[in-house]
Short mmCIF file of C-alpha atoms in Angstrom, two decimals:
data_model
loop_
_atom_site.label_atom_id
_atom_site.label_comp_id
_atom_site.label_asym_id
_atom_site.label_seq_id
_atom_site.Cartn_x
_atom_site.Cartn_y
_atom_site.Cartn_z
CA MET A 115 188.24 116.98 21.45
CA GLY A 116 190.66 119.86 21.25
CA LEU A 117 190.61 121.35 24.75
CA ARG A 118 189.96 119.12 27.72
CA GLY A 119 186.21 118.61 27.90
CA PHE A 120 183.63 119.79 30.43
CA GLY A 121 181.17 117.00 29.65
CA SER A 122 181.19 115.11 32.94
CA ASP A 123 183.21 114.35 36.03
CA ASN A 124 183.05 110.78 34.72
CA PHE A 125 185.39 111.92 31.92
CA SER A 126 188.24 112.61 34.32
CA GLY A 127 190.99 110.17 35.16
CA VAL A 128 192.01 108.73 38.51
CA LEU A 129 193.62 110.40 41.48
CA PRO A 130 197.30 109.39 41.83
CA GLU A 131 196.61 108.28 45.40
CA VAL A 132 193.92 105.92 44.10
CA PHE A 133 196.26 104.44 41.51
CA LYS A 134 198.86 103.89 44.21
CA ALA A 135 196.31 102.19 46.47
CA LEU A 136 195.24 99.87 43.65
CA GLU A 137 198.86 99.01 42.95
CA GLU A 138 199.63 98.31 46.60
CA SER A 139 196.56 96.10 47.01
CA ALA A 140 197.30 94.10 43.85
CA PHE A 141 199.97 91.87 45.35
CA GLY A 142 199.48 88.74 47.36
CA HIS A 143 196.36 86.81 48.26
CA GLN A 144 193.41 88.03 50.29
CA HIS A 145 190.09 86.44 51.16
CA SER A 146 187.36 87.24 48.65
CA TYR A 147 183.86 88.73 48.80
CA GLY A 148 184.68 91.37 51.38
CA GLU A 149 186.47 89.18 53.89
CA ASP A 150 189.80 90.93 53.40
CA LYS A 151 191.84 93.46 55.34
CA TYR A 152 191.25 96.25 52.80
CA THR A 153 187.47 96.00 53.05
CA GLU A 154 187.71 95.89 56.84
CA LYS A 155 189.91 99.00 56.79
CA ALA A 156 187.61 100.92 54.45
CA ILE A 157 184.56 100.19 56.58
CA GLU A 158 186.45 101.51 59.62
CA ASP A 159 187.32 104.61 57.60
CA PHE A 160 183.63 105.21 56.94
CA LYS A 161 182.89 104.76 60.63
CA GLN A 162 185.43 107.46 61.43
CA ILE A 163 183.28 109.82 59.36
CA PHE A 164 179.77 108.69 60.23
CA GLY A 165 180.09 106.86 63.55
CA GLU A 166 180.14 103.23 64.58
CA ASP A 167 176.44 102.46 64.17
CA ILE A 168 176.38 102.13 60.37
CA ASP A 169 176.52 99.32 57.83
CA VAL A 170 178.59 99.71 54.66
CA TYR A 171 178.30 97.72 51.43
CA PHE A 172 180.56 98.24 48.42
CA VAL A 173 179.20 98.00 44.88
CA TYR A 174 180.44 98.56 41.34
CA ASN A 175 178.51 101.64 40.22
CA GLY A 176 176.00 104.33 41.07
CA THR A 177 172.99 102.62 39.55
CA GLY A 178 173.80 99.51 41.58
CA ALA A 179 174.15 101.64 44.72
CA ASN A 180 170.76 103.25 44.18
CA ILE A 181 169.01 99.96 43.45
CA LEU A 182 170.54 98.30 46.49
CA SER A 183 169.60 101.25 48.71
CA LEU A 184 166.00 101.43 47.53
CA SER A 185 165.47 97.66 47.41
CA ALA A 186 166.17 97.41 51.13
CA PHE A 187 163.22 99.69 51.97
CA THR A 188 160.57 98.81 49.40
CA HIS A 189 158.32 96.07 48.11
CA SER A 190 157.03 95.86 44.55
CA TYR A 191 153.74 97.50 45.58
CA ASN A 192 155.52 100.56 46.99
CA ALA A 193 156.33 103.88 45.33
CA ILE A 194 159.43 106.07 45.43
CA ILE A 195 159.00 109.86 45.38
CA CYS A 196 161.76 111.73 43.53
CA ALA A 197 162.42 114.87 41.52
CA GLU A 198 161.58 114.64 37.84
CA THR A 199 165.24 115.33 37.07
CA ALA A 200 166.52 112.61 39.43
CA HIS A 201 169.17 110.30 38.05
CA ILE A 202 167.06 107.30 39.07
CA ASN A 203 164.30 108.62 36.81
CA VAL A 204 166.23 110.04 33.84
CA ASP A 205 169.52 108.19 33.48
CA GLU A 206 169.17 104.65 34.80
CA CYS A 207 167.21 103.10 31.93
CA GLY A 208 164.27 102.15 34.12
CA ALA A 209 166.55 100.06 36.34
CA ILE A 210 164.96 101.15 39.60
CA GLU A 211 161.45 100.22 38.53
CA LYS A 212 162.60 96.98 36.92
CA GLN A 213 164.73 95.76 39.82
CA THR A 214 162.68 97.00 42.78
CA GLY A 215 159.28 96.68 41.13
CA SER A 216 158.36 99.98 42.77
CA LYS A 217 156.76 102.86 40.91
CA LEU A 218 158.60 106.17 40.63
CA LEU A 219 156.41 109.15 41.50
CA THR A 220 158.18 112.13 39.95
CA VAL A 221 157.87 115.78 40.87
CA PRO A 222 158.69 118.73 38.55
CA THR A 223 161.05 121.21 40.22
CA PHE A 224 162.64 124.52 39.28
CA ASP A 225 166.04 123.75 40.77
CA GLY A 226 166.15 119.96 41.22
CA LYS A 227 165.23 120.19 44.92
CA LEU A 228 162.18 118.61 46.52
CA THR A 229 160.17 120.53 49.10
CA LEU A 230 157.36 119.46 51.40
CA GLY A 231 154.89 121.28 49.19
CA LEU A 232 156.00 119.31 46.15
CA ILE A 233 156.12 116.01 48.04
CA HIS A 234 152.55 116.55 49.26
CA ASN A 235 151.36 116.10 45.66
CA HIS A 236 151.98 112.36 46.03
CA MET A 237 150.89 111.90 49.64
CA HIS A 238 147.60 110.17 48.98
CA GLY A 239 146.21 106.71 48.30
CA PHE A 240 147.52 105.23 51.53
CA ASP A 241 145.91 101.91 52.43
CA ASP A 242 144.16 101.90 49.04
CA GLN A 243 144.81 98.53 47.41
CA HIS A 244 144.51 100.11 43.95
CA HIS A 245 147.29 102.63 44.59
CA ALA A 246 151.07 102.14 44.79
CA GLN A 247 152.03 102.90 48.38
CA PRO A 248 154.59 105.72 48.82
CA LYS A 249 157.35 104.39 51.06
CA ILE A 250 160.59 106.27 50.45
CA ILE A 251 161.69 109.71 49.24
CA SER A 252 164.85 109.84 47.15
CA LEU A 253 166.89 113.04 47.27
CA THR A 254 170.00 113.81 45.22
CA GLN A 255 172.84 115.73 46.89
CA CYS A 256 174.07 117.67 44.94
CA THR A 257 171.00 117.70 42.72
CA GLU A 258 171.12 116.99 39.00
CA LEU A 259 170.92 120.76 38.47
CA GLY A 260 173.99 121.43 40.60
CA THR A 261 172.10 122.84 43.57
CA VAL A 262 172.64 121.83 47.19
CA TYR A 263 170.18 120.96 49.95
CA THR A 264 170.90 122.70 53.25
CA HIS A 265 170.87 120.97 56.63
CA ASP A 266 167.47 122.48 57.50
CA GLU A 267 165.89 121.53 54.17
CA LEU A 268 167.03 117.93 54.57
CA LYS A 269 165.90 117.66 58.18
CA GLU A 270 162.46 119.02 57.33
CA ILE A 271 161.98 116.36 54.64
CA CYS A 272 163.34 113.55 56.81
CA ASP A 273 161.15 114.52 59.77
CA PHE A 274 158.12 114.64 57.49
CA ALA A 275 158.90 111.24 55.95
CA HIS A 276 159.43 109.53 59.29
CA ALA A 277 156.23 111.04 60.68
CA HIS A 278 154.40 109.34 57.79
CA ASP A 279 156.10 105.95 58.27
CA MET A 280 158.35 106.57 55.26
CA TYR A 281 162.10 106.56 54.68
CA VAL A 282 164.60 108.85 52.94
CA HIS A 283 167.34 107.80 50.51
CA MET A 284 170.13 110.12 49.42
CA ASP A 285 171.79 109.68 46.05
CA GLY A 286 175.18 111.07 47.00
CA ALA A 287 177.05 110.59 43.74
CA ARG A 288 178.37 114.13 44.32
CA LEU A 289 177.99 114.28 48.09
CA ALA A 290 181.59 115.47 48.41
CA ASN A 291 180.80 118.58 46.37
CA ALA A 292 177.86 119.38 48.64
CA VAL A 293 179.90 118.95 51.81
CA ALA A 294 182.66 121.13 50.36
CA TYR A 295 180.17 123.82 49.37
CA LEU A 296 178.39 123.89 52.72
CA GLY A 297 181.60 123.63 54.76
CA CYS A 298 179.91 121.15 57.06
CA THR A 299 180.66 117.66 58.31
CA PRO A 300 179.43 114.76 56.14
CA ALA A 301 177.35 113.39 59.03
CA SER A 302 175.55 116.70 59.57
CA ILE A 303 173.71 116.47 56.22
CA THR A 304 173.17 112.72 56.22
CA LYS A 305 172.98 110.74 59.43
CA GLU A 306 172.21 113.67 61.74
CA VAL A 307 169.27 114.98 59.69
CA GLY A 308 167.68 111.54 59.46
CA ILE A 309 168.76 110.08 56.11
CA ASP A 310 168.12 106.34 56.26
CA VAL A 311 170.46 105.19 53.51
CA LEU A 312 173.14 106.90 51.41
CA SER A 313 174.56 106.07 48.01
CA PHE A 314 178.09 107.39 48.58
CA GLY A 315 179.84 108.37 45.35
CA GLY A 316 183.41 107.52 44.46
CA THR A 317 183.72 107.39 40.68
CA LYS A 318 182.82 111.04 40.03
CA ASN A 319 185.42 112.15 42.56
CA GLY A 320 188.66 110.51 41.45
CA MET A 321 188.13 106.78 41.86
CA MET A 322 188.50 104.30 39.00
CA PHE A 323 185.30 102.45 39.88
CA GLY A 324 183.15 101.65 42.87
CA GLU A 325 180.54 103.21 45.14
CA ALA A 326 179.43 102.56 48.69
CA VAL A 327 176.01 102.13 50.24
CA VAL A 328 175.92 103.42 53.81
CA PHE A 329 172.98 102.43 56.01
CA PHE A 330 172.23 104.73 58.93
CA ASN A 331 168.99 102.86 59.57
CA THR A 332 170.68 99.53 60.24
CA THR A 333 167.44 97.75 61.12
CA MET A 334 166.76 97.68 57.37
CA SER A 335 170.14 96.36 56.25
CA LYS A 336 170.12 92.88 57.75
CA GLU A 337 169.35 91.12 54.47
CA VAL A 338 171.12 93.51 52.12
CA LYS A 339 174.00 91.11 51.49
CA TYR A 340 171.57 88.77 49.72
CA ILE A 341 170.07 91.58 47.65
CA ARG A 342 173.56 92.76 46.62
CA LYS A 343 174.44 89.27 45.43
CA GLN A 344 171.25 88.97 43.39
CA LEU A 345 171.90 92.39 41.85
CA MET A 346 175.34 91.19 40.68
CA GLN A 347 176.97 93.99 42.69
CA LEU A 348 179.11 91.75 44.93
CA HIS A 349 182.70 92.10 43.76
CA SER A 350 184.69 88.93 44.40
CA LYS A 351 187.90 90.94 44.76
CA SER A 352 186.29 93.52 46.98
CA ARG A 353 189.66 94.85 48.10
CA PHE A 354 190.03 96.81 44.85
CA ILE A 355 186.96 98.93 45.61
CA ALA A 356 187.74 99.19 49.31
CA ALA A 357 191.38 100.21 48.86
CA GLN A 358 190.29 103.11 46.65
CA PHE A 359 187.88 104.38 49.29
CA SER A 360 190.55 104.27 51.97
CA ALA A 361 192.78 106.32 49.69
CA VAL A 362 190.22 109.04 48.97
CA LEU A 363 188.97 109.23 52.56
CA LYS A 364 192.48 109.59 53.98
CA ASP A 365 193.30 113.14 55.03
CA ASN A 366 189.99 114.33 53.51
CA LEU A 367 191.29 113.91 49.96
CA TRP A 368 187.73 113.36 48.73
CA LEU A 369 186.68 116.76 50.09
CA LYS A 370 189.78 118.58 48.86
CA SER A 371 189.22 117.17 45.36
CA ALA A 372 185.57 118.20 45.40
CA ALA A 373 186.38 121.67 46.70
CA HIS A 374 188.80 122.15 43.81
CA ALA A 375 186.17 121.06 41.28
CA ASN A 376 183.68 123.47 42.86
CA ALA A 377 186.19 126.33 42.70
CA MET A 378 186.88 125.68 39.02
CA ALA A 379 183.15 125.68 38.27
CA GLN A 380 182.73 129.01 40.05
CA LYS A 381 185.65 130.46 38.12
CA LEU A 382 184.15 129.31 34.82
CA ALA A 383 180.71 130.62 35.75
CA ASN A 384 182.16 134.02 36.67
CA ALA A 385 183.86 134.25 33.29
CA ALA A 386 180.88 132.96 31.30
CA GLU A 387 178.34 135.29 32.85
CA GLN A 388 180.34 138.27 31.56
CA ILE A 389 179.43 137.20 28.00
CA PRO A 390 176.14 138.89 27.01
CA SER A 391 174.84 135.88 25.03
CA VAL A 392 175.34 133.45 27.93
CA SER A 393 172.63 133.09 30.57
CA ILE A 394 173.44 131.04 33.69
CA THR A 395 170.20 129.24 34.61
CA GLN A 396 170.95 127.72 38.04
CA LYS A 397 172.89 128.76 41.11
CA VAL A 398 176.44 127.46 40.83
CA GLU A 399 176.81 125.72 44.18
CA ALA A 400 178.93 122.72 43.27
CA ASN A 401 180.88 121.60 40.20
CA GLU A 402 178.19 121.99 37.52
CA ILE A 403 177.16 125.00 35.47
CA PHE A 404 173.93 125.22 33.50
CA ALA A 405 173.68 127.90 30.83
CA ILE A 406 171.68 128.88 27.78
CA ILE A 407 173.85 129.81 24.81
CA PRO A 408 173.10 130.54 21.14
CA ARG A 409 171.87 127.28 19.61
CA GLU A 410 173.78 127.73 16.36
CA LYS A 411 177.10 127.89 18.22
CA ILE A 412 176.75 124.68 20.22
CA THR A 413 178.14 122.17 17.72
CA LYS A 414 181.18 124.31 16.92
CA LEU A 415 181.97 124.70 20.60
CA GLN A 416 181.49 120.99 21.25
CA ASP A 417 183.97 120.19 18.49
CA GLU A 418 186.59 122.26 20.29
CA CYS A 419 185.75 121.31 23.88
CA PHE A 420 183.06 118.71 24.49
CA PHE A 421 180.07 119.27 26.77
CA TYR A 422 176.49 118.01 26.82
CA VAL A 423 173.29 119.75 25.82
CA TRP A 424 170.98 119.54 28.82
CA ASP A 425 167.74 120.80 27.23
CA GLU A 426 167.44 120.72 23.45
CA ASP A 427 164.34 122.90 23.42
CA SER A 428 165.89 125.83 25.26
CA ALA A 429 169.51 125.29 24.11
CA GLU A 430 170.55 124.86 27.73
CA VAL A 431 173.95 123.22 28.16
CA ARG A 432 175.84 121.74 31.10
CA TRP A 433 179.52 122.23 31.92
CA VAL A 434 181.07 120.02 34.60
CA CYS A 435 184.40 120.49 36.36
CA SER A 436 186.43 117.68 37.93
CA PHE A 437 189.19 117.13 40.47
CA ASP A 438 191.71 117.45 37.62
CA THR A 439 190.24 120.55 35.94
CA THR A 440 192.95 123.20 35.90
CA GLU A 441 192.73 126.97 35.91
CA ASN A 442 194.28 126.87 32.46
CA ASP A 443 191.45 124.59 31.27
CA VAL A 444 188.94 127.15 32.50
CA ILE A 445 190.78 130.10 30.98
CA GLU A 446 191.10 128.39 27.59
CA PHE A 447 187.43 127.42 27.52
CA ALA A 448 186.33 130.90 28.63
CA ASN A 449 188.47 132.38 25.84
CA LEU A 450 186.82 129.99 23.37
CA LEU A 451 183.38 131.09 24.55
CA ARG A 452 184.28 134.75 24.13
CA GLN A 453 185.74 134.08 20.69
CA GLU A 454 182.66 132.26 19.42
CA LEU A 455 179.85 134.04 21.27
CA CYS A 456 180.91 137.67 21.38
#
């Protein structure tokens, strides 16, 4: 890569505060498997955000967080309703279906967001022994297309699910970007709207590794510690995940980092849409930009500044900004786009 890439917020490094926290927690002995002062502190930090009546479990990665979340609410004869573009459907190598045994019922969307009308397509077959039983709806916030569910949209889905004896999971790998975009409190678009369980992202927002699973419906989390162990997501030196979370949650660093990434994405989108041969395909509400560009120019651009092709058929690409994306990065890439596409 020549310029710094826009391929993924997984490409970025680690926040200095996270590195410092890892260094500080590296000395001395602590109890293992979550029975340490750092894990205790991080759980208290989460309770400061979401309230006392939650359960928090730390895991290695996002796939593990999603499996743990969904396993707590489903049996192998259940089904999980999700958007066709959902990470659990597209980018987790069938892990959800393999580990939970539950069937994914996918829904095509225009913008990555589920609606009641779309969900209704799978609301049938209840009490039919030949049919996988829908039990949980999985929403991604922000969606895989960079769009953001509003408070009212989330509450409508949660109310509907609970009225039908179902649950709602939120894949919050980029939750910080959604909170920053909406300018709301984290609880207002999770716990307060009725989300039952949240996969809370860390890695895409400046951590080295680690995610958290936050249960708002704590009646369903009593046996989760056994599921986590079986899923090989129980870190013996749990303090090294926990210490990172305390660092990013302190003084709202996680939200400041996400807000910066969002701002850089908006700046890049504003510059790109001035180029006649670039067509922005989704609302830029977080840190991702989706655009159609001339197919023959993609490889040359990728050689200079890497990014992924999102849809080969339409030549739609994705550009992602991170906590460490600079204005100069955006300016240089925008200049490259103008040079090659104008």
